[in-house]
mmCIF file of C-alpha atoms and ligand atoms in Angstrom:
data_model
loop_
_atom_site.group_PDB
_atom_site.id
_atom_site.type_symbol
_atom_site.label_atom_id
_atom_site.label_comp_id
_atom_site.label_asym_id
_atom_site.label_seq_id
_atom_site.Cartn_x
_atom_site.Cartn_y
_atom_site.Cartn_z
ATOM 1 C CA MET G 1 0.000 0.000 0.000
ATOM 2 C CA GLU G 2 2.680 2.372 1.112
ATOM 3 C CA ASP G 3 4.742 1.796 -1.991
ATOM 4 C CA VAL G 4 1.837 2.563 -4.278
ATOM 5 C CA GLY G 5 1.222 5.855 -2.406
ATOM 6 C CA LYS G 6 4.863 6.922 -2.762
ATOM 7 C CA GLU G 7 4.844 6.007 -6.383
ATOM 8 C CA MET G 8 1.666 8.000 -6.958
ATOM 9 C CA LYS G 9 3.059 10.996 -5.097
ATOM 10 C CA ARG G 10 6.173 10.918 -7.238
ATOM 11 C CA THR G 11 4.116 10.690 -10.422
ATOM 12 C CA MET G 12 1.922 13.526 -9.278
ATOM 13 C CA GLU G 13 4.973 15.665 -8.430
ATOM 14 C CA SER G 14 6.650 15.026 -11.731
ATOM 15 C CA HIS G 15 3.344 15.700 -13.435
ATOM 16 C CA ASN G 16 3.177 19.018 -11.579
ATOM 17 C CA LEU G 17 6.715 19.878 -12.562
ATOM 18 C CA LYS G 18 5.946 19.029 -16.116
ATOM 19 C CA GLN G 19 2.912 21.258 -15.999
ATOM 20 C CA GLN G 20 4.974 24.051 -14.471
ATOM 21 C CA TYR G 21 7.608 23.588 -17.120
ATOM 22 C CA GLN G 22 4.966 23.700 -19.835
ATOM 23 C CA ALA G 23 3.545 26.870 -18.330
ATOM 24 C CA ILE G 24 6.989 28.446 -18.339
ATOM 25 C CA LEU G 25 7.586 27.507 -21.955
ATOM 26 C CA LYS G 26 4.207 28.930 -22.835
ATOM 27 C CA SER G 27 4.964 32.245 -21.166
ATOM 28 C CA ILE G 28 8.315 32.323 -22.957
ATOM 29 C CA TYR G 29 6.785 31.677 -26.351
ATOM 30 C CA ALA G 30 4.124 34.289 -25.722
ATOM 31 C CA ASP G 31 6.679 37.069 -25.159
ATOM 32 C CA LYS G 32 6.950 39.335 -28.174
ATOM 33 C CA ASP G 33 10.661 40.091 -27.693
ATOM 34 C CA VAL G 34 11.402 36.374 -27.492
ATOM 35 C CA LYS G 35 9.323 35.737 -30.608
ATOM 36 C CA GLU G 36 11.172 38.423 -32.491
ATOM 37 C CA PHE G 37 14.573 37.201 -31.308
ATOM 38 C CA LEU G 38 13.776 33.628 -32.369
ATOM 39 C CA LYS G 39 12.576 34.827 -35.731
ATOM 40 C CA ILE G 40 15.595 37.010 -36.453
ATOM 41 C CA ASN G 41 18.065 34.364 -35.334
ATOM 42 C CA GLN G 42 16.334 31.200 -36.515
ATOM 43 C CA ASN G 43 19.226 30.197 -38.779
ATOM 44 C CA LYS G 44 21.874 30.702 -36.146
ATOM 45 C CA LEU G 45 20.177 28.864 -33.286
ATOM 46 C CA ASP G 46 20.525 25.235 -32.213
ATOM 47 C CA LYS G 47 17.304 23.430 -33.116
ATOM 48 C CA ASN G 48 16.566 22.773 -29.445
ATOM 49 C CA ALA G 49 17.757 26.202 -28.363
ATOM 50 C CA VAL G 50 14.536 27.134 -26.591
ATOM 51 C CA GLU G 51 14.522 23.997 -24.435
ATOM 52 C CA LYS G 52 18.256 24.184 -23.781
ATOM 53 C CA SER G 53 18.080 27.879 -22.927
ATOM 54 C CA ALA G 54 14.751 27.722 -21.097
ATOM 55 C CA SER G 55 16.206 28.994 -17.816
ATOM 56 C CA LYS G 56 17.775 32.009 -19.563
ATOM 57 C CA LEU G 57 14.577 32.780 -21.425
ATOM 58 C CA TYR G 58 12.649 32.465 -18.214
ATOM 59 C CA GLU G 59 15.076 34.855 -16.516
ATOM 60 C CA PHE G 60 14.567 37.289 -19.398
ATOM 61 C CA VAL G 61 10.774 37.208 -19.292
ATOM 62 C CA ASN G 62 10.755 37.369 -15.522
ATOM 63 C CA GLU G 63 13.228 40.235 -15.147
ATOM 64 C CA LYS G 64 11.332 42.213 -17.717
ATOM 65 C CA LYS G 65 8.144 41.706 -15.760
ATOM 66 C CA LYS G 66 9.862 42.764 -12.528
ATOM 67 C CA LEU G 67 11.309 45.822 -14.216
ATOM 68 C CA LEU G 68 7.838 46.784 -15.381
ATOM 69 C CA ASN G 69 6.612 46.576 -11.788
ATOM 70 C CA GLY G 70 9.621 48.532 -10.550
ATOM 71 C CA HIS G 71 11.337 45.580 -8.836
ATOM 72 C CA GLY G 72 14.247 44.833 -11.175
ATOM 73 C CA ASN G 73 17.072 42.794 -9.635
ATOM 74 C CA PHE G 74 19.757 44.527 -11.601
ATOM 75 C CA ALA G 75 21.272 48.000 -11.419
ATOM 76 C CA LYS G 76 18.745 50.744 -12.056
ATOM 77 C CA GLY G 77 18.754 51.918 -15.641
ATOM 78 C CA TYR G 78 19.635 48.491 -17.049
ATOM 79 C CA GLN G 79 17.321 46.145 -18.891
ATOM 80 C CA PRO G 80 17.613 42.490 -19.948
ATOM 81 C CA THR G 81 18.366 41.799 -23.612
ATOM 82 C CA LEU G 82 18.591 38.459 -25.392
ATOM 83 C CA ILE G 83 21.877 37.602 -27.042
ATOM 84 C CA LEU G 84 23.238 34.670 -29.023
ATOM 85 C CA ASN G 85 25.804 32.570 -27.232
ATOM 86 C CA ASP G 86 27.267 29.642 -29.163
ATOM 87 C CA HIS G 87 23.951 28.755 -30.913
ATOM 88 C CA LEU G 88 22.082 29.064 -27.632
ATOM 89 C CA ILE G 89 20.380 32.006 -25.959
ATOM 90 C CA ASP G 90 21.726 34.118 -23.128
ATOM 91 C CA VAL G 91 20.629 37.254 -21.264
ATOM 92 C CA SER G 92 22.735 40.382 -21.090
ATOM 93 C CA TYR G 93 21.920 43.567 -19.168
ATOM 94 C CA GLN G 94 22.118 46.745 -21.223
ATOM 95 C CA PRO G 95 21.593 50.370 -20.221
ATOM 96 C CA THR G 96 18.134 51.674 -21.131
ATOM 97 C CA LYS G 97 17.635 54.608 -23.523
ATOM 98 C CA ASP G 98 16.486 56.781 -20.637
ATOM 99 C CA HIS G 99 19.596 55.859 -18.715
ATOM 100 C CA LEU G 100 21.865 56.687 -21.655
ATOM 101 C CA ASN G 101 20.097 60.012 -22.173
ATOM 102 C CA LEU G 102 20.491 60.865 -18.526
ATOM 103 C CA GLU G 103 24.187 59.994 -18.616
ATOM 104 C CA ARG G 104 24.583 62.168 -21.686
ATOM 105 C CA GLN G 105 22.824 65.092 -20.011
ATOM 106 C CA LYS G 106 25.101 64.680 -17.000
ATOM 107 C CA LYS G 107 28.180 64.635 -19.207
ATOM 108 C CA LEU G 108 27.000 67.762 -21.022
ATOM 109 C CA ALA G 109 26.284 69.551 -17.750
ATOM 110 C CA LYS G 110 29.754 68.648 -16.519
ATOM 111 C CA ASN G 111 31.683 69.537 -19.672
ATOM 112 C CA PHE G 112 29.718 72.388 -21.214
ATOM 113 C CA LYS G 113 29.824 75.579 -19.163
ATOM 114 C CA THR G 114 28.519 78.968 -20.212
ATOM 115 C CA VAL G 115 28.623 82.529 -18.929
ATOM 116 C CA GLY G 116 25.978 85.041 -19.944
ATOM 117 C CA MET G 117 24.212 82.818 -22.482
ATOM 118 C CA THR G 118 20.534 81.867 -22.697
ATOM 119 C CA ALA G 119 19.759 78.420 -21.273
ATOM 120 C CA GLY G 120 18.625 76.999 -24.624
ATOM 121 C CA ILE G 121 22.054 77.543 -26.159
ATOM 122 C CA LYS G 122 23.282 74.263 -24.662
ATOM 123 C CA ASN G 123 20.869 72.284 -26.819
ATOM 124 C CA VAL G 124 22.081 73.675 -30.114
ATOM 125 C CA ASN G 125 23.331 70.806 -32.214
ATOM 126 C CA LEU G 126 25.587 70.532 -35.264
ATOM 127 C CA ASP G 127 23.321 67.820 -36.664
ATOM 128 C CA ASP G 128 20.398 70.170 -37.055
ATOM 129 C CA TYR G 129 22.481 73.153 -38.064
ATOM 130 C CA ASP G 130 20.736 74.422 -41.113
ATOM 131 C CA GLN G 131 23.466 74.951 -43.685
ATOM 132 C CA THR G 132 23.436 77.641 -46.334
ATOM 133 C CA ALA G 133 26.154 78.609 -48.804
ATOM 134 C CA ASP G 134 26.869 81.741 -46.740
ATOM 135 C CA ARG G 135 27.894 79.656 -43.816
ATOM 136 C CA ALA G 136 29.305 76.548 -45.467
ATOM 137 C CA VAL G 137 32.912 77.649 -44.995
ATOM 138 C CA ALA G 138 32.450 78.341 -41.291
ATOM 139 C CA LEU G 139 30.600 75.073 -40.788
ATOM 140 C CA GLU G 140 33.243 73.042 -42.597
ATOM 141 C CA ALA G 141 36.063 74.736 -40.718
ATOM 142 C CA SER G 142 34.266 73.962 -37.440
ATOM 143 C CA ILE G 143 33.894 70.315 -38.319
ATOM 144 C CA ASP G 144 37.548 70.134 -39.391
ATOM 145 C CA PHE G 145 38.587 71.662 -36.095
ATOM 146 C CA ILE G 146 36.550 69.171 -34.076
ATOM 147 C CA GLN G 147 38.023 66.264 -35.970
ATOM 148 C CA ALA G 148 41.611 67.476 -35.670
ATOM 149 C CA TYR G 149 41.274 68.393 -31.998
ATOM 150 C CA GLU G 150 39.575 65.189 -30.953
ATOM 151 C CA THR G 151 42.132 63.080 -32.794
ATOM 152 C CA ASN G 152 44.977 64.825 -31.066
ATOM 153 C CA PRO G 153 43.831 67.034 -28.190
ATOM 154 C CA LYS G 154 47.330 67.538 -26.810
ATOM 155 C CA SER G 155 48.789 69.337 -29.806
ATOM 156 C CA PHE G 156 47.941 72.879 -30.852
ATOM 157 C CA HIS G 157 44.998 73.515 -33.161
ATOM 158 C CA LYS G 158 44.199 76.945 -34.447
ATOM 159 C CA ALA G 159 40.575 77.729 -33.715
ATOM 160 C CA LEU G 160 38.245 80.123 -35.562
ATOM 161 C CA TYR G 161 37.506 83.797 -35.377
ATOM 162 C CA LEU G 162 33.992 84.112 -36.836
ATOM 163 C CA TYR G 163 32.996 87.595 -37.823
ATOM 164 C CA GLY G 164 30.080 89.109 -39.628
ATOM 165 C CA PRO G 165 26.887 91.053 -39.000
ATOM 166 C CA PHE G 166 24.464 90.564 -36.192
ATOM 167 C CA GLY G 167 22.093 87.582 -36.442
ATOM 168 C CA VAL G 168 23.829 85.453 -39.071
ATOM 169 C CA GLY G 169 24.401 82.535 -36.701
ATOM 170 C CA LYS G 170 27.937 82.969 -35.348
ATOM 171 C CA THR G 171 27.040 82.245 -31.740
ATOM 172 C CA TYR G 172 24.745 79.436 -32.817
ATOM 173 C CA LEU G 173 27.549 77.702 -34.710
ATOM 174 C CA LEU G 174 30.050 78.083 -31.874
ATOM 175 C CA ALA G 175 27.475 76.731 -29.417
ATOM 176 C CA ALA G 176 27.007 73.711 -31.669
ATOM 177 C CA VAL G 177 30.774 73.165 -31.674
ATOM 178 C CA ALA G 178 30.825 73.414 -27.878
ATOM 179 C CA HIS G 179 27.948 70.940 -27.662
ATOM 180 C CA ARG G 180 29.749 68.373 -29.786
ATOM 181 C CA LEU G 181 33.072 68.756 -27.971
ATOM 182 C CA SER G 182 31.388 68.478 -24.565
ATOM 183 C CA ASP G 183 29.386 65.485 -25.688
ATOM 184 C CA ASP G 184 32.628 63.831 -26.746
ATOM 185 C CA GLY G 185 34.111 64.467 -23.317
ATOM 186 C CA PHE G 186 36.090 67.695 -23.799
ATOM 187 C CA GLN G 187 35.543 70.553 -21.382
ATOM 188 C CA THR G 188 34.339 73.676 -23.114
ATOM 189 C CA LEU G 189 33.447 77.137 -21.868
ATOM 190 C CA LEU G 190 31.255 79.457 -23.922
ATOM 191 C CA LEU G 191 31.698 82.959 -22.641
ATOM 192 C CA HIS G 192 29.605 85.941 -23.681
ATOM 193 C CA PHE G 193 32.445 88.388 -23.303
ATOM 194 C CA PRO G 194 30.481 91.545 -22.374
ATOM 195 C CA SER G 195 28.599 89.628 -19.646
ATOM 196 C CA PHE G 196 31.809 88.097 -18.386
ATOM 197 C CA ALA G 197 33.373 91.560 -18.152
ATOM 198 C CA VAL G 198 30.521 92.692 -15.883
ATOM 199 C CA ASP G 199 30.745 89.472 -13.913
ATOM 200 C CA ILE G 200 34.425 89.764 -13.208
ATOM 201 C CA LYS G 201 34.126 93.420 -12.241
ATOM 202 C CA ASN G 202 31.568 92.378 -9.637
ATOM 203 C CA ALA G 203 33.874 89.625 -8.469
ATOM 204 C CA ILE G 204 36.298 92.247 -7.145
ATOM 205 C CA ASN G 205 34.006 92.825 -4.159
ATOM 206 C CA ASN G 206 34.099 89.237 -2.987
ATOM 207 C CA ASN G 207 37.674 88.481 -3.926
ATOM 208 C CA GLN G 208 36.825 86.040 -6.678
ATOM 209 C CA VAL G 209 38.639 87.619 -9.580
ATOM 210 C CA ALA G 210 41.581 85.212 -9.463
ATOM 211 C CA ASP G 211 39.333 82.126 -9.344
ATOM 212 C CA LYS G 212 37.145 83.288 -12.205
ATOM 213 C CA LEU G 213 40.122 84.294 -14.275
ATOM 214 C CA ASN G 214 41.834 80.954 -13.681
ATOM 215 C CA ASN G 215 38.807 78.993 -14.847
ATOM 216 C CA VAL G 216 38.727 80.921 -18.094
ATOM 217 C CA LYS G 217 42.486 80.811 -18.625
ATOM 218 C CA LYS G 218 42.757 77.079 -18.131
ATOM 219 C CA VAL G 219 39.616 75.542 -19.615
ATOM 220 C CA PRO G 220 40.626 73.101 -22.392
ATOM 221 C CA VAL G 221 38.463 74.807 -25.045
ATOM 222 C CA LEU G 222 37.405 78.442 -24.686
ATOM 223 C CA ILE G 223 34.911 80.329 -26.829
ATOM 224 C CA ILE G 224 34.916 84.096 -26.443
ATOM 225 C CA ASP G 225 31.610 85.238 -27.891
ATOM 226 C CA ASP G 226 30.853 88.769 -29.053
ATOM 227 C CA ILE G 227 34.239 90.320 -28.446
ATOM 228 C CA GLY G 228 34.073 94.003 -29.231
ATOM 229 C CA ALA G 229 30.359 94.363 -28.519
ATOM 230 C CA ASP G 230 31.004 96.706 -25.575
ATOM 231 C CA ALA G 231 33.748 99.202 -24.893
ATOM 232 C CA MET G 232 36.333 97.769 -22.486
ATOM 233 C CA SER G 233 38.061 99.439 -19.608
ATOM 234 C CA THR G 234 41.861 99.248 -19.601
ATOM 235 C CA TRP G 235 41.593 96.829 -16.698
ATOM 236 C CA ILE G 236 39.344 94.430 -18.630
ATOM 237 C CA ARG G 237 41.437 94.756 -21.758
ATOM 238 C CA ASP G 238 44.903 94.374 -20.245
ATOM 239 C CA ASP G 239 44.484 92.532 -16.948
ATOM 240 C CA ILE G 240 41.655 90.232 -17.956
ATOM 241 C CA LEU G 241 41.493 89.706 -21.724
ATOM 242 C CA GLY G 242 45.233 90.224 -22.156
ATOM 243 C CA VAL G 243 46.074 87.772 -19.373
ATOM 244 C CA ILE G 244 43.656 85.146 -20.714
ATOM 245 C CA LEU G 245 45.033 85.389 -24.238
ATOM 246 C CA GLU G 246 48.647 85.374 -23.084
ATOM 247 C CA TYR G 247 48.115 82.234 -21.011
ATOM 248 C CA ARG G 248 46.244 80.431 -23.752
ATOM 249 C CA MET G 249 48.868 81.287 -26.308
ATOM 250 C CA GLN G 250 51.709 80.134 -24.041
ATOM 251 C CA HIS G 251 49.905 76.862 -23.376
ATOM 252 C CA GLU G 252 48.561 76.495 -26.905
ATOM 253 C CA LEU G 253 44.968 76.065 -25.730
ATOM 254 C CA PRO G 254 42.221 76.248 -28.378
ATOM 255 C CA THR G 255 40.356 79.549 -28.263
ATOM 256 C CA PHE G 256 37.486 80.611 -30.517
ATOM 257 C CA PHE G 257 36.091 84.082 -31.025
ATOM 258 C CA SER G 258 33.006 85.627 -32.499
ATOM 259 C CA SER G 259 32.665 89.288 -33.302
ATOM 260 C CA ASN G 260 30.720 91.756 -35.374
ATOM 261 C CA PHE G 261 34.114 93.186 -36.359
ATOM 262 C CA SER G 262 36.811 91.899 -38.657
ATOM 263 C CA MET G 263 40.230 91.501 -37.003
ATOM 264 C CA GLU G 264 41.406 94.818 -38.468
ATOM 265 C CA GLN G 265 38.311 96.642 -37.233
ATOM 266 C CA LEU G 266 38.591 95.057 -33.817
ATOM 267 C CA GLU G 267 42.176 96.168 -33.504
ATOM 268 C CA GLN G 268 41.734 99.670 -34.809
ATOM 269 C CA GLU G 269 38.255 100.622 -33.678
ATOM 270 C CA HIS G 270 37.885 98.664 -30.528
ATOM 271 C CA LEU G 271 41.028 97.457 -28.810
ATOM 272 C CA SER G 272 43.029 100.625 -29.318
ATOM 273 C CA THR G 273 40.475 102.884 -27.662
ATOM 274 C CA THR G 274 39.562 102.329 -24.037
ATOM 275 C CA SER G 275 36.230 103.246 -22.481
ATOM 276 C CA ARG G 276 37.949 106.393 -21.139
ATOM 277 C CA GLY G 277 38.914 107.410 -24.652
ATOM 278 C CA ASP G 278 42.684 106.755 -24.417
ATOM 279 C CA ILE G 279 44.210 105.660 -27.685
ATOM 280 C CA GLU G 280 46.796 102.875 -27.369
ATOM 281 C CA PRO G 281 47.531 101.286 -30.745
ATOM 282 C CA LEU G 282 50.536 99.294 -29.521
ATOM 283 C CA LYS G 283 48.545 97.528 -26.850
ATOM 284 C CA ALA G 284 45.870 96.763 -29.410
ATOM 285 C CA LYS G 285 48.468 95.330 -31.757
ATOM 286 C CA ARG G 286 49.872 93.035 -29.059
ATOM 287 C CA LEU G 287 46.410 91.734 -28.212
ATOM 288 C CA MET G 288 45.613 91.210 -31.856
ATOM 289 C CA GLU G 289 48.807 89.191 -32.331
ATOM 290 C CA ARG G 290 47.617 86.813 -29.648
ATOM 291 C CA ILE G 291 44.164 86.515 -31.192
ATOM 292 C CA LYS G 292 45.740 85.826 -34.585
ATOM 293 C CA PHE G 293 47.943 83.162 -33.087
ATOM 294 C CA LEU G 294 44.947 81.431 -31.530
ATOM 295 C CA ALA G 295 42.389 81.700 -34.332
ATOM 296 C CA ARG G 296 42.014 82.274 -38.040
ATOM 297 C CA PRO G 297 39.375 84.654 -39.360
ATOM 298 C CA ILE G 298 36.323 83.358 -41.209
ATOM 299 C CA GLN G 299 33.613 85.656 -42.452
ATOM 300 C CA VAL G 300 30.016 84.616 -41.920
ATOM 301 C CA SER G 301 27.312 86.335 -43.904
ATOM 302 C CA GLY G 302 23.666 85.792 -44.773
ATOM 303 C CA ARG G 303 20.360 87.105 -43.621
ATOM 304 C CA ASN G 304 19.599 88.197 -40.099
ATOM 305 C CA ARG G 305 17.913 85.159 -38.554
ATOM 306 C CA ARG G 306 16.689 86.942 -35.493
ATOM 307 C CA ASN G 307 13.698 88.313 -37.344
ATOM 308 C CA ASN G 308 11.957 85.068 -38.183
HETATM 309 P P1 ADP H 401 24.964 85.976 -34.284
HETATM 310 O O1 ADP H 401 25.738 85.400 -33.168
HETATM 311 O O2 ADP H 401 25.691 85.913 -35.589
HETATM 312 O O3 ADP H 401 24.494 87.354 -33.998
HETATM 313 P P2 ADP H 401 23.034 83.947 -33.596
HETATM 314 O O4 ADP H 401 23.928 82.774 -33.574
HETATM 315 O O5 ADP H 401 22.633 84.506 -32.302
HETATM 316 O O6 ADP H 401 23.660 85.094 -34.516
HETATM 317 O O7 ADP H 401 21.763 83.544 -34.475
HETATM 318 C C1 ADP H 401 20.637 84.391 -34.592
HETATM 319 C C2 ADP H 401 19.360 83.587 -34.519
HETATM 320 O O8 ADP H 401 19.235 82.678 -35.589
HETATM 321 C C3 ADP H 401 19.266 82.755 -33.269
HETATM 322 O O9 ADP H 401 18.003 82.975 -32.710
HETATM 323 C C4 ADP H 401 19.462 81.335 -33.718
HETATM 324 O O10 ADP H 401 18.633 80.493 -32.946
HETATM 325 C C5 ADP H 401 19.071 81.345 -35.156
HETATM 326 N N1 ADP H 401 19.992 80.517 -35.949
HETATM 327 C C6 ADP H 401 21.225 80.841 -36.275
HETATM 328 N N2 ADP H 401 21.832 79.913 -37.008
HETATM 329 C C7 ADP H 401 20.915 78.937 -37.182
HETATM 330 C C8 ADP H 401 20.923 77.682 -37.884
HETATM 331 N N3 ADP H 401 21.990 77.265 -38.554
HETATM 332 N N4 ADP H 401 19.819 76.921 -37.850
HETATM 333 C C9 ADP H 401 18.751 77.357 -37.185
HETATM 334 N N5 ADP H 401 18.678 78.518 -36.508
HETATM 335 C C10 ADP H 401 19.734 79.312 -36.502
HETATM 336 MG MG1 MG H 402 26.262 86.305 -31.339
#
């Protein structure tokens, strides 16, 4: 009697297991990601791959379900993915799109700093830079710079001095360059020069001039936007701009500029006259030599885009 009972229990248990196993297989086959994976890889898979990899497939379906309910076992931001492994199926954990986006935003926030720019400027992207013949040269030169710099960031690369009328997209292009460089891991500072001048004047009161100046001097890639837009005091010209340019030239650090003035105009009409009206052509010439060492001039023309 006893033996029959044991036997029956065993049969019932194995029957249960079998049923459980069938249920698992059913849930696996019902999963749309599994279906798609099997379809795409049908020629590469062992003919009993599903049975042989049942535990992996089960893990996949199960982890996905847990993730959906917010109880994933693996690091936050990672999701299970099916992969081929020697004609069988395995699970690998890959970062989710959201996670990658977040990481990218963090990297941008860390590498891309601005002073005196509108918040939206950080989202400007080379990929959706609308190219016209007027700006093709500047765009190409920017792309060439990025390529050369990223291939060999330690050696000197002449940057660009973009000049042309108001509203043609000089700042926009330089912001797109900064975005790309930051995204690729290079620290970049986009500085609206007139705002920075005000900023650093205010920094005298709380003893922060040296710190602010150091950040600008030493940042791997510097973009000085709108140089010449406001008259400069001798202090700003010689002790701030002059010091920044001198340091960057000595250390061969890439430095971009944008201006409404050509280099000649900047030298003669802007740098040689201080806000007090003193005329100092030699000082202007020295500054201009540094700018010319750091960047080559490219004219940008076209319509004023601020009016549409
Ligand atoms: P600039 O610095 O030459 O005065 P901006 O870069 O500020 O000009 O550009 C003026 C306006 O035109 C901005 O509002 C900017 O968003 C827009 N803009 C400039 N270039 C482009 C472009 N390539 N694609 C789309 N919008 C642009
Ligand atoms: Mg501008």
